[in-house]
Amino acid sequence: MEKRKPKLFSVMKTYTKEQFIKDVVAGVIVAIIALPLSIALALASGVGPEQGIYTAIVAGFLISFFGGSRVQIAGPTAAFATIVAGIVAEKGMDGLILATILAGIILMLMGFLGLGNLIKYIPYTITTGFTAGIAVTIAIGQLKDFLGLTYPTGTAAIETMEKLEAVIKNIVSVNWQAAVVGIVCLAILIVWPFINKTVPGSLIAVIVGICMVQFLHMKVNTIGDLYEISNKLPVFHFPSFNFGDVRAVFPDAFTIAILAAIESLLSCVVADSMINSKHRSNMELIAQGIGNVGSAVFGGIPATGAIARTAANIKNGGRTPIAGMVHSITLVLILVVLMPYAALIPMPCIAAILFMVAYNMCGWRSFVNLCKSSPKSDILVLILTFVLTVIFDLVVAIEVGILLAALLFMKRMSDVTEVEGWKYVDDEDDPDSLSLRVVPKHTLVYEISGPMFFAAADKILKISVKEDTKCLVLRMRSVNAIDATAMHSLEQLYEMCAGKGIQLVLSHVNEQPEKVMNKAGFSEKVGKENFCVHIDAALARAMELGEE
């Protein structure tokens, strides 16, 4: 059974002074990256800029302290922006606080009940679809500030389609000075990583944007023109509520909890692959719950693991939760000393930063690849989830996506499942039997039985190899079907093998899996010569590779 013990308590047993220095450096760098992002995401969520910083400070510290990952960095993320904006517009800040507290409680219950592994039952097509949909909604929401548009008094633009309609109706009010600032900042964000990978491009864009507006006296809205800026430390506030309030915000709380679970555990999986570690999923959910409750009662917004900031932490040497805690402490110092200067940041610069956030999270390459290579049923789920996220909201998209995926899965299983009478034969007479066969040296053989679909896809990644392994044979005579999620896992297995110089050989691939592999270009990657009709041919191929 997985331990419900924070990773911090485990890693401190062997902690060194050298690693502490690396963690401090990584934490400071991540804090600099998180500053403009936290402000931008708070504004996109319809709250004040300092509330994004509060979230990164409180939730970031608590999730690092209690978390089940060595390197997870938490804070406000783009996934919550449209959800939070809708809650604030409809139920106010107290409604958001209550919803976030309830979401935190739900997350803690999920962790204590051992539901951390249930995340695998969310198909890859659905996570890709709603992530791309959220990216589009964020981009649409920033068009007004990027172009400096002016809306007539009383214009209601809360939902994504309402925002798009308002942009189209008022496009003639574009402020060209604002557009120029936005374009320059966006160009910096695109080009800067090719010039310098140490200093975050968002910080350079903010500095350049401020200089353009202040020194060129451009008539462009800044954060200070639209919001009151506070450098006060977060203060405890618990809203008054009754059962009716709880019932009203519970659907929002459930959405926040599910999305936080998905985002945080996906981030943990990505981090694990980067540092060759293994997170504790249930402890991570408990930490996410604690972090969200803490963020809510200290004036913040929903938080979860941030993949980009976590990756930056790893790349800069962070290897323990200390880095995440240093990131939070650094943000406290920045809040007190530098927050008043945030009033000078131009709104088009914030919009440009969020455009880049939307682009980085959209995963358009994965989206296009799925459309090209997946079975039609998976493509339908992908596109429908994406469209529903943009037109309606995330709740509708996930509900419909999961329901449709389940129905299509059941149909797929009924199409490929066969019931046959038993046939008793001696192993020596069975041409597909492994008995009495010699497995070449440096070769491992795994047999996969049953359909490869999203709920079983993680088992493919559990295949382990030895240091001297040169060839991995997958015997697939019992695999009658494969979906996009399993295909994605198979591609990850191939990339892992390729990185270690191991050749993948497949034995007896059936018709439907073969079509999916051909469509995905997987057959070309592996090489047609490494697709064998039965196990004898596969072992012969392994012998041939071992002699090369």
Coordinates of C-alpha atoms in Angstrom, one line a residue:
M1 CA 0.0 0.0 0.0
E2 CA 1.3 3.4 -0.9
K3 CA 2.6 5.5 2.0
R4 CA 0.7 8.6 3.0
K5 CA 3.8 10.3 4.1
P6 CA 5.1 13.7 2.7
K7 CA 8.2 13.3 0.5
L8 CA 9.9 16.1 2.5
F9 CA 10.2 13.7 5.5
S10 CA 11.7 11.0 3.4
V11 CA 14.3 13.1 1.5
M12 CA 15.6 14.9 4.6
K13 CA 17.2 11.7 5.8
T14 CA 19.9 12.1 3.3
Y15 CA 19.8 15.8 2.7
T16 CA 23.1 17.6 2.1
K17 CA 24.5 21.1 2.2
E18 CA 25.2 21.0 -1.5
Q19 CA 21.6 20.1 -2.4
F20 CA 20.3 22.8 -0.1
I21 CA 22.3 25.4 -2.1
K22 CA 20.9 24.0 -5.4
D23 CA 17.3 24.0 -4.0
V24 CA 17.7 27.6 -2.8
V25 CA 18.9 28.7 -6.3
A26 CA 16.1 26.8 -8.0
G27 CA 13.5 28.2 -5.6
V28 CA 14.6 31.8 -6.3
I29 CA 14.6 31.3 -10.0
V30 CA 11.1 29.7 -10.0
A31 CA 9.8 32.6 -7.8
I32 CA 11.0 35.1 -10.5
I33 CA 9.2 33.0 -13.1
A34 CA 6.1 32.7 -11.0
L35 CA 5.7 36.4 -10.2
P36 CA 4.4 37.7 -13.5
L37 CA 2.5 34.5 -14.2
S38 CA 0.7 34.6 -10.8
I39 CA -0.3 38.2 -11.4
A40 CA -1.5 37.4 -15.0
L41 CA -3.4 34.4 -14.0
A42 CA -5.1 36.2 -11.1
L43 CA -6.3 39.0 -13.5
A44 CA -7.5 36.4 -16.0
S45 CA -9.5 34.8 -13.1
G46 CA -11.3 38.1 -12.3
V47 CA -9.5 38.8 -9.0
G48 CA -6.9 41.2 -7.8
P49 CA -3.2 40.8 -8.8
E50 CA -2.0 40.2 -5.2
Q51 CA -4.4 37.3 -4.9
G52 CA -2.3 35.4 -7.4
I53 CA 0.8 36.0 -5.3
Y54 CA -1.1 34.9 -2.1
T55 CA -2.0 31.6 -3.9
A56 CA 1.6 30.9 -4.9
I57 CA 2.9 31.8 -1.4
V58 CA 0.4 29.9 0.7
A59 CA -0.6 26.9 -1.5
G60 CA 2.9 26.7 -2.9
F61 CA 4.4 26.3 0.5
L62 CA 1.8 23.9 1.9
I63 CA 1.8 21.7 -1.1
S64 CA 5.6 21.4 -1.2
F65 CA 5.7 20.7 2.6
F66 CA 3.0 18.0 2.6
G67 CA 3.3 16.9 -1.0
G68 CA 3.9 13.4 -2.4
S69 CA 6.4 14.7 -5.0
R70 CA 10.0 15.7 -4.6
V71 CA 9.9 18.6 -7.0
Q72 CA 6.3 19.7 -7.5
I73 CA 5.8 23.5 -7.7
A74 CA 2.2 24.6 -7.0
G75 CA 0.3 27.8 -7.5
P76 CA -2.4 29.4 -9.7
T77 CA -2.6 27.8 -13.1
A78 CA -4.3 28.6 -16.4
A79 CA -6.7 25.6 -16.1
F80 CA -8.6 27.4 -13.3
A81 CA -8.9 30.9 -14.9
T82 CA -12.2 30.6 -16.7
I83 CA -13.8 28.5 -13.9
V84 CA -12.7 31.0 -11.2
A85 CA -13.8 34.0 -13.2
G86 CA -17.3 32.5 -13.6
I87 CA -17.6 31.8 -9.9
V88 CA -16.4 35.3 -8.9
A89 CA -18.8 36.9 -11.4
E90 CA -21.8 34.9 -10.2
K91 CA -21.2 34.2 -6.5
G92 CA -18.6 36.7 -5.5
M93 CA -15.3 36.2 -3.6
D94 CA -17.0 34.6 -0.6
G95 CA -18.5 32.0 -3.0
L96 CA -15.1 31.3 -4.5
I97 CA -13.5 30.9 -1.0
L98 CA -16.2 28.5 0.0
A99 CA -16.0 26.5 -3.2
T100 CA -12.2 26.3 -2.9
I101 CA -12.4 25.1 0.7
L102 CA -14.9 22.4 -0.2
A103 CA -12.6 21.4 -3.2
G104 CA -9.7 21.1 -0.7
I105 CA -11.8 18.8 1.5
I106 CA -12.8 16.7 -1.5
L107 CA -9.2 16.4 -2.5
M108 CA -8.1 15.3 1.0
L109 CA -10.9 12.7 1.1
M110 CA -9.8 11.4 -2.3
G111 CA -6.3 11.0 -0.9
F112 CA -7.3 9.3 2.3
L113 CA -9.6 7.0 0.4
G114 CA -6.7 5.9 -1.9
L115 CA -8.2 7.3 -5.1
G116 CA -4.9 8.7 -6.4
N117 CA -4.7 5.9 -9.0
L118 CA -8.2 6.5 -10.3
I119 CA -6.8 9.3 -12.5
K120 CA -5.8 6.7 -15.0
Y121 CA -9.5 6.3 -15.9
I122 CA -9.6 9.7 -17.5
P123 CA -8.8 9.0 -21.2
Y124 CA -5.9 10.8 -22.8
T125 CA -8.2 12.2 -25.5
I126 CA -10.4 14.0 -22.8
T127 CA -7.4 15.6 -21.0
T128 CA -6.0 16.7 -24.3
G129 CA -9.3 18.0 -25.5
F130 CA -10.2 20.1 -22.4
T131 CA -6.7 21.4 -22.0
A132 CA -6.7 22.7 -25.6
G133 CA -10.2 24.1 -25.0
I134 CA -9.1 25.9 -21.8
A135 CA -6.1 27.4 -23.8
V136 CA -8.5 28.8 -26.4
T137 CA -10.8 30.3 -23.8
I138 CA -7.8 32.0 -22.1
A139 CA -6.7 33.4 -25.5
I140 CA -10.1 34.8 -26.3
G141 CA -10.4 36.3 -22.9
Q142 CA -7.2 38.3 -23.4
L143 CA -8.1 39.9 -26.8
K144 CA -9.7 42.9 -25.2
D145 CA -6.6 43.9 -23.2
F146 CA -4.2 43.0 -25.9
L147 CA -5.9 45.2 -28.4
G148 CA -6.9 47.9 -25.9
L149 CA -10.6 47.6 -26.8
T150 CA -13.3 49.8 -25.1
Y151 CA -16.7 48.3 -24.4
P152 CA -19.9 50.3 -23.9
T153 CA -21.1 50.6 -20.3
G154 CA -23.1 47.6 -19.2
T155 CA -21.5 45.1 -21.6
A156 CA -21.7 41.6 -20.1
A157 CA -18.8 39.4 -21.2
I158 CA -18.4 36.5 -18.7
E159 CA -18.8 33.4 -20.8
T160 CA -16.2 32.7 -23.6
M161 CA -18.7 33.1 -26.4
E162 CA -19.9 36.4 -24.9
K163 CA -16.3 37.6 -24.8
L164 CA -15.7 36.7 -28.4
E165 CA -19.0 38.4 -29.4
A166 CA -18.0 41.6 -27.5
V167 CA -14.5 41.6 -29.2
I168 CA -16.1 41.3 -32.7
K169 CA -18.7 44.1 -32.0
N170 CA -16.1 46.5 -30.6
I171 CA -13.1 45.7 -32.8
V172 CA -13.3 49.3 -34.2
S173 CA -12.3 50.7 -30.8
V174 CA -8.8 49.1 -31.0
N175 CA -6.1 51.2 -29.3
W176 CA -3.1 50.9 -31.6
Q177 CA -0.7 52.0 -28.9
A178 CA -1.9 49.1 -26.7
A179 CA -1.6 46.7 -29.6
V180 CA 2.0 47.8 -30.3
V181 CA 2.9 47.2 -26.6
G182 CA 1.2 43.8 -26.8
I183 CA 2.9 42.8 -30.0
V184 CA 6.4 43.9 -28.7
C185 CA 5.9 42.0 -25.4
L186 CA 4.7 38.9 -27.3
A187 CA 7.7 39.1 -29.7
I188 CA 10.0 39.2 -26.6
L189 CA 8.3 36.2 -25.1
I190 CA 8.7 34.2 -28.3
V191 CA 12.3 35.2 -29.1
W192 CA 13.9 35.6 -25.7
P193 CA 14.3 31.9 -24.9
F194 CA 16.6 31.6 -27.9
I195 CA 18.7 34.4 -26.6
N196 CA 18.9 33.6 -22.8
K197 CA 17.4 30.6 -21.0
T198 CA 18.4 31.7 -17.5
V199 CA 16.4 34.9 -17.2
P200 CA 12.6 34.3 -17.8
G201 CA 11.2 36.1 -20.9
S202 CA 8.1 37.2 -19.0
L203 CA 10.3 39.3 -16.7
I204 CA 12.0 41.0 -19.7
A205 CA 8.6 41.6 -21.3
V206 CA 7.2 43.2 -18.2
I207 CA 10.3 45.5 -17.9
V208 CA 10.2 46.5 -21.6
G209 CA 6.4 47.0 -21.5
I210 CA 6.7 49.3 -18.4
C211 CA 9.5 51.3 -20.1
M212 CA 7.5 51.8 -23.3
V213 CA 4.4 53.1 -21.6
Q214 CA 6.2 55.3 -19.1
F215 CA 9.0 56.8 -21.2
L216 CA 7.0 57.1 -24.5
H217 CA 3.9 58.4 -22.6
M218 CA 1.7 55.9 -24.3
K219 CA -2.0 55.9 -23.5
V220 CA -2.3 52.3 -22.4
N221 CA -4.1 50.9 -19.4
T222 CA -1.9 49.5 -16.7
I223 CA -2.8 47.2 -13.7
G224 CA -2.8 50.3 -11.5
D225 CA -5.4 52.0 -13.7
L226 CA -7.9 49.1 -13.2
Y227 CA -7.0 47.5 -9.9
E228 CA -5.9 48.5 -6.4
I229 CA -2.4 47.2 -5.7
S230 CA -1.6 45.9 -2.2
N231 CA 1.7 44.8 -0.7
K232 CA 0.1 43.6 2.5
L233 CA 0.7 40.0 3.6
P234 CA -2.3 37.6 3.3
V235 CA -4.8 37.8 6.1
F236 CA -7.0 35.0 7.4
H237 CA -10.6 35.2 6.4
F238 CA -13.3 32.5 6.7
P239 CA -16.6 33.4 5.1
S240 CA -19.9 33.0 6.8
F241 CA -22.1 30.4 5.1
N242 CA -25.2 28.2 5.4
F243 CA -26.3 24.9 3.9
G244 CA -27.8 26.7 1.0
D245 CA -24.5 28.3 0.1
V246 CA -22.7 24.9 0.3
R247 CA -25.3 23.4 -2.0
A248 CA -25.0 26.3 -4.4
V249 CA -21.2 26.1 -4.8
F250 CA -20.7 22.3 -4.5
P251 CA -20.8 21.6 -8.3
D252 CA -18.0 24.3 -8.7
A253 CA -16.1 22.8 -5.8
F254 CA -16.3 19.3 -7.4
T255 CA -15.0 20.7 -10.7
I256 CA -12.1 22.5 -9.0
A257 CA -11.2 19.3 -7.1
I258 CA -11.3 17.0 -10.1
L259 CA -9.3 19.5 -12.2
A260 CA -6.7 20.0 -9.4
A261 CA -6.3 16.2 -9.1
I262 CA -5.8 15.7 -12.8
E263 CA -3.4 18.7 -13.2
S264 CA -1.3 17.9 -10.2
L265 CA -1.0 14.2 -10.9
L266 CA -0.1 14.8 -14.5
S267 CA 2.5 17.2 -13.4
C268 CA 3.9 14.6 -11.0
V269 CA 4.1 12.0 -13.8
V270 CA 6.0 14.5 -16.0
A271 CA 8.4 15.3 -13.1
D272 CA 8.9 11.6 -12.3
S273 CA 10.1 11.0 -15.9
M274 CA 12.5 14.0 -15.6
I275 CA 14.2 12.9 -12.3
N276 CA 13.7 9.2 -12.4
S277 CA 11.6 9.2 -9.2
K278 CA 8.1 8.0 -8.2
H279 CA 5.6 10.3 -6.5
R280 CA 3.0 9.3 -3.9
S281 CA -0.3 10.1 -5.6
N282 CA -2.5 9.8 -2.5
M283 CA -0.3 12.0 -0.4
E284 CA -0.1 14.5 -3.3
L285 CA -3.9 14.7 -3.3
I286 CA -4.0 15.3 0.4
A287 CA -1.4 18.0 0.0
Q288 CA -3.4 19.6 -2.8
G289 CA -6.4 19.6 -0.5
I290 CA -4.5 21.2 2.4
G291 CA -2.9 23.8 0.0
N292 CA -6.3 24.8 -1.5
V293 CA -7.9 25.2 1.9
G294 CA -4.9 27.3 3.0
S295 CA -5.0 29.4 -0.1
A296 CA -8.7 30.1 0.2
V297 CA -8.7 31.2 3.8
F298 CA -5.7 33.5 3.2
G299 CA -7.2 35.3 0.2
G300 CA -5.9 33.2 -2.6
I301 CA -7.6 31.3 -5.4
P302 CA -7.6 27.5 -6.4
A303 CA -4.1 26.1 -6.9
T304 CA -2.6 22.9 -8.3
G305 CA 0.8 21.6 -9.6
A306 CA 2.2 23.8 -12.4
I307 CA 4.0 21.7 -15.0
A308 CA 6.0 24.6 -16.4
R309 CA 7.2 25.8 -13.0
T310 CA 7.9 22.3 -11.9
A311 CA 10.0 21.7 -15.0
A312 CA 11.9 25.0 -14.4
N313 CA 12.6 23.9 -10.8
I314 CA 14.1 20.6 -12.0
K315 CA 16.2 22.2 -14.8
N316 CA 17.7 24.6 -12.3
G317 CA 18.8 21.9 -9.8
G318 CA 15.8 21.6 -7.5
R319 CA 15.4 18.0 -6.2
T320 CA 13.5 18.3 -2.9
P321 CA 10.4 20.1 -1.6
I322 CA 12.8 22.7 0.0
A323 CA 13.0 24.4 -3.4
G324 CA 9.2 24.8 -3.5
M325 CA 9.2 26.3 0.0
V326 CA 12.0 28.7 -0.9
H327 CA 10.0 29.7 -4.0
S328 CA 7.1 30.7 -1.6
I329 CA 9.3 32.6 0.9
T330 CA 11.0 34.5 -2.0
L331 CA 7.6 35.6 -3.2
V332 CA 6.8 36.9 0.3
L333 CA 9.8 39.2 0.0
I334 CA 8.9 40.2 -3.5
L335 CA 5.3 41.0 -2.4
V336 CA 6.4 43.3 0.4
V337 CA 9.2 45.1 -1.6
L338 CA 8.2 45.1 -5.2
M339 CA 4.4 44.7 -5.4
P340 CA 3.6 48.5 -5.6
Y341 CA 5.6 48.6 -8.9
A342 CA 3.2 46.0 -10.3
A343 CA 0.8 48.9 -10.8
L344 CA 3.0 50.0 -13.7
I345 CA 2.6 46.8 -15.7
P346 CA 0.6 47.4 -18.9
M347 CA -2.4 45.3 -19.5
P348 CA -1.3 44.3 -23.0
C349 CA 1.8 42.9 -21.5
I350 CA -0.3 40.7 -19.1
A351 CA -2.3 39.6 -22.2
A352 CA 0.8 38.7 -24.1
I353 CA 2.1 36.6 -21.2
L354 CA -1.3 34.8 -21.0
F355 CA -1.2 34.2 -24.8
M356 CA 2.1 32.4 -24.3
V357 CA 0.6 30.4 -21.4
A358 CA -2.3 29.4 -23.6
Y359 CA 0.0 28.4 -26.4
N360 CA 2.3 26.3 -24.1
M361 CA -0.6 24.5 -22.5
C362 CA -2.7 23.9 -25.6
G363 CA -0.7 20.9 -26.7
W364 CA -1.6 21.4 -30.4
R365 CA 0.9 18.9 -31.6
S366 CA -0.6 16.2 -29.5
F367 CA -4.1 17.3 -30.6
V368 CA -3.2 17.2 -34.3
N369 CA -1.3 13.9 -33.9
L370 CA -4.4 12.3 -32.2
C371 CA -6.6 13.5 -35.0
K372 CA -4.3 11.9 -37.5
S373 CA -3.5 8.7 -35.8
S374 CA -6.4 7.7 -33.5
P375 CA -9.5 5.6 -34.1
K376 CA -12.5 7.6 -35.2
S377 CA -14.2 7.1 -31.8
D378 CA -11.3 8.6 -30.0
I379 CA -11.2 11.5 -32.4
L380 CA -14.9 12.1 -31.8
V381 CA -14.3 12.3 -28.0
L382 CA -11.3 14.6 -28.4
I383 CA -13.1 17.1 -30.6
L384 CA -16.3 17.1 -28.7
T385 CA -14.5 17.7 -25.4
F386 CA -12.6 20.5 -27.0
V387 CA -15.7 22.2 -28.5
L388 CA -17.8 21.8 -25.4
T389 CA -15.1 23.3 -23.2
V390 CA -14.9 26.4 -25.5
I391 CA -18.7 26.9 -26.1
F392 CA -20.1 25.8 -22.7
D393 CA -17.7 25.0 -19.8
L394 CA -15.3 22.4 -18.4
V395 CA -18.0 20.6 -16.3
V396 CA -20.1 19.9 -19.3
A397 CA -17.1 18.9 -21.4
I398 CA -15.7 16.4 -18.9
E399 CA -19.1 14.9 -18.1
V400 CA -20.1 14.4 -21.8
G401 CA -16.5 13.3 -22.7
I402 CA -16.3 10.6 -20.1
L403 CA -19.8 9.3 -20.8
L404 CA -19.1 9.1 -24.6
A405 CA -15.7 7.5 -24.0
A406 CA -17.3 4.9 -21.8
L407 CA -20.1 4.1 -24.3
L408 CA -17.7 3.9 -27.2
F409 CA -15.3 1.7 -25.2
M410 CA -18.1 -0.7 -24.4
K411 CA -19.0 -0.8 -28.1
R412 CA -15.4 -1.4 -29.1
M413 CA -15.1 -4.2 -26.5
S414 CA -18.3 -5.9 -27.8
D415 CA -17.0 -5.7 -31.3
V416 CA -13.7 -7.5 -30.6
T417 CA -14.7 -9.9 -27.9
E418 CA -15.2 -13.5 -28.9
V419 CA -16.3 -16.6 -26.9
E420 CA -14.8 -19.8 -28.1
G421 CA -14.7 -23.4 -26.7
W422 CA -11.5 -24.6 -25.0
K423 CA -9.1 -26.5 -27.1
Y424 CA -6.6 -28.7 -25.3
V425 CA -3.2 -29.2 -27.0
D426 CA 0.3 -30.2 -25.9
D427 CA 2.7 -27.3 -25.7
E428 CA 5.0 -29.1 -28.2
D429 CA 2.2 -29.1 -30.7
D430 CA 1.3 -25.4 -30.2
P431 CA 3.3 -23.3 -32.7
D432 CA 2.7 -20.2 -30.5
S433 CA 3.8 -21.8 -27.2
L434 CA 6.9 -20.5 -25.4
S435 CA 7.7 -23.9 -23.8
L436 CA 11.0 -25.4 -24.9
R437 CA 12.0 -22.2 -26.7
V438 CA 15.4 -20.6 -25.9
V439 CA 15.3 -16.9 -25.2
P440 CA 18.5 -15.2 -26.6
K441 CA 20.9 -13.5 -24.2
H442 CA 20.2 -9.9 -23.4
T443 CA 16.6 -10.3 -24.5
L444 CA 13.4 -9.9 -22.4
V445 CA 10.0 -11.2 -23.5
Y446 CA 6.7 -9.7 -22.2
E447 CA 3.2 -11.1 -23.2
I448 CA 0.3 -8.6 -23.3
S449 CA -3.1 -10.2 -22.9
G450 CA -6.4 -8.4 -23.4
P451 CA -7.4 -5.1 -24.9
M452 CA -5.0 -2.2 -24.5
F453 CA -7.1 0.8 -23.5
F454 CA -6.9 3.9 -21.3
A455 CA -7.5 2.1 -18.0
A456 CA -4.7 -0.4 -18.7
A457 CA -2.3 1.8 -20.6
D458 CA -0.2 2.5 -17.5
K459 CA 0.7 -1.2 -17.3
I460 CA 2.7 -0.8 -20.5
L461 CA 4.9 1.7 -18.8
K462 CA 5.5 -0.7 -15.9
I463 CA 7.6 -2.9 -18.2
S464 CA 11.1 -2.9 -16.8
V465 CA 14.4 -3.7 -18.5
K466 CA 17.8 -4.6 -17.2
E467 CA 21.0 -2.8 -17.8
D468 CA 22.3 -5.4 -20.3
T469 CA 19.1 -5.7 -22.2
K470 CA 19.5 -5.2 -26.0
C471 CA 16.1 -6.4 -27.2
L472 CA 12.6 -6.3 -25.8
V473 CA 10.0 -8.6 -27.3
L474 CA 6.3 -7.8 -26.9
R475 CA 4.1 -10.9 -27.6
M476 CA 0.7 -9.4 -28.6
R477 CA -1.3 -12.4 -29.9
S478 CA -4.1 -11.8 -27.3
V479 CA -4.4 -8.0 -27.9
N480 CA -7.4 -7.5 -30.2
A481 CA -7.8 -3.7 -29.7
I482 CA -5.7 -0.7 -28.8
D483 CA -6.9 2.9 -28.3
A484 CA -5.1 6.3 -28.4
T485 CA -4.1 6.4 -24.8
A486 CA -2.5 2.9 -24.9
M487 CA -0.9 3.9 -28.2
H488 CA 0.6 7.0 -26.5
S489 CA 2.0 4.7 -23.7
L490 CA 3.4 2.3 -26.3
E491 CA 5.2 5.2 -28.0
Q492 CA 6.6 6.3 -24.6
L493 CA 7.9 2.7 -24.1
Y494 CA 9.5 2.8 -27.5
E495 CA 11.2 6.2 -26.7
M496 CA 12.4 4.8 -23.4
C497 CA 13.9 1.8 -25.2
A498 CA 15.4 3.9 -28.0
G499 CA 17.1 6.1 -25.4
K500 CA 18.7 3.1 -23.8
G501 CA 19.7 1.5 -27.1
I502 CA 17.2 -1.3 -26.8
Q503 CA 15.4 -2.6 -29.9
L504 CA 11.6 -3.2 -29.6
V505 CA 10.3 -6.3 -31.4
L506 CA 6.6 -7.1 -31.7
S507 CA 5.2 -10.6 -32.1
H508 CA 1.8 -11.5 -33.7
V509 CA 0.2 -8.0 -33.8
N510 CA -3.5 -8.4 -34.7
E511 CA -5.4 -6.5 -37.3
Q512 CA -6.9 -3.6 -35.3
P513 CA -3.7 -2.7 -33.3
E514 CA -1.7 -3.0 -36.6
K515 CA -4.0 -0.4 -38.3
V516 CA -3.7 2.0 -35.4
M517 CA 0.1 1.6 -35.3
N518 CA 0.4 2.1 -39.0
K519 CA -1.8 5.2 -38.9
A520 CA 0.2 6.6 -36.0
G521 CA 3.5 6.0 -37.8
F522 CA 4.6 3.7 -35.0
S523 CA 5.3 0.9 -37.4
E524 CA 7.8 3.0 -39.4
K525 CA 9.5 4.1 -36.1
V526 CA 10.0 0.5 -34.9
G527 CA 10.7 -0.8 -38.4
K528 CA 8.7 -3.3 -40.4
E529 CA 11.4 -5.9 -39.9
N530 CA 10.7 -5.8 -36.2
F531 CA 7.1 -6.9 -36.6
C532 CA 7.1 -10.7 -36.6
V533 CA 4.2 -13.0 -37.4
H534 CA 4.8 -15.3 -34.4
I535 CA 7.1 -15.8 -31.4
D536 CA 9.6 -18.0 -33.2
A537 CA 10.3 -15.3 -35.8
A538 CA 10.5 -12.7 -33.0
L539 CA 13.1 -14.7 -31.0
A540 CA 15.0 -15.3 -34.2
R541 CA 15.0 -11.6 -34.8
A542 CA 16.2 -11.0 -31.3
M543 CA 19.0 -13.5 -31.8
E544 CA 20.0 -11.7 -35.0
L545 CA 20.1 -8.3 -33.2
G546 CA 22.2 -9.8 -30.4
E547 CA 24.8 -10.9 -32.9
E548 CA 25.1 -7.5 -34.5

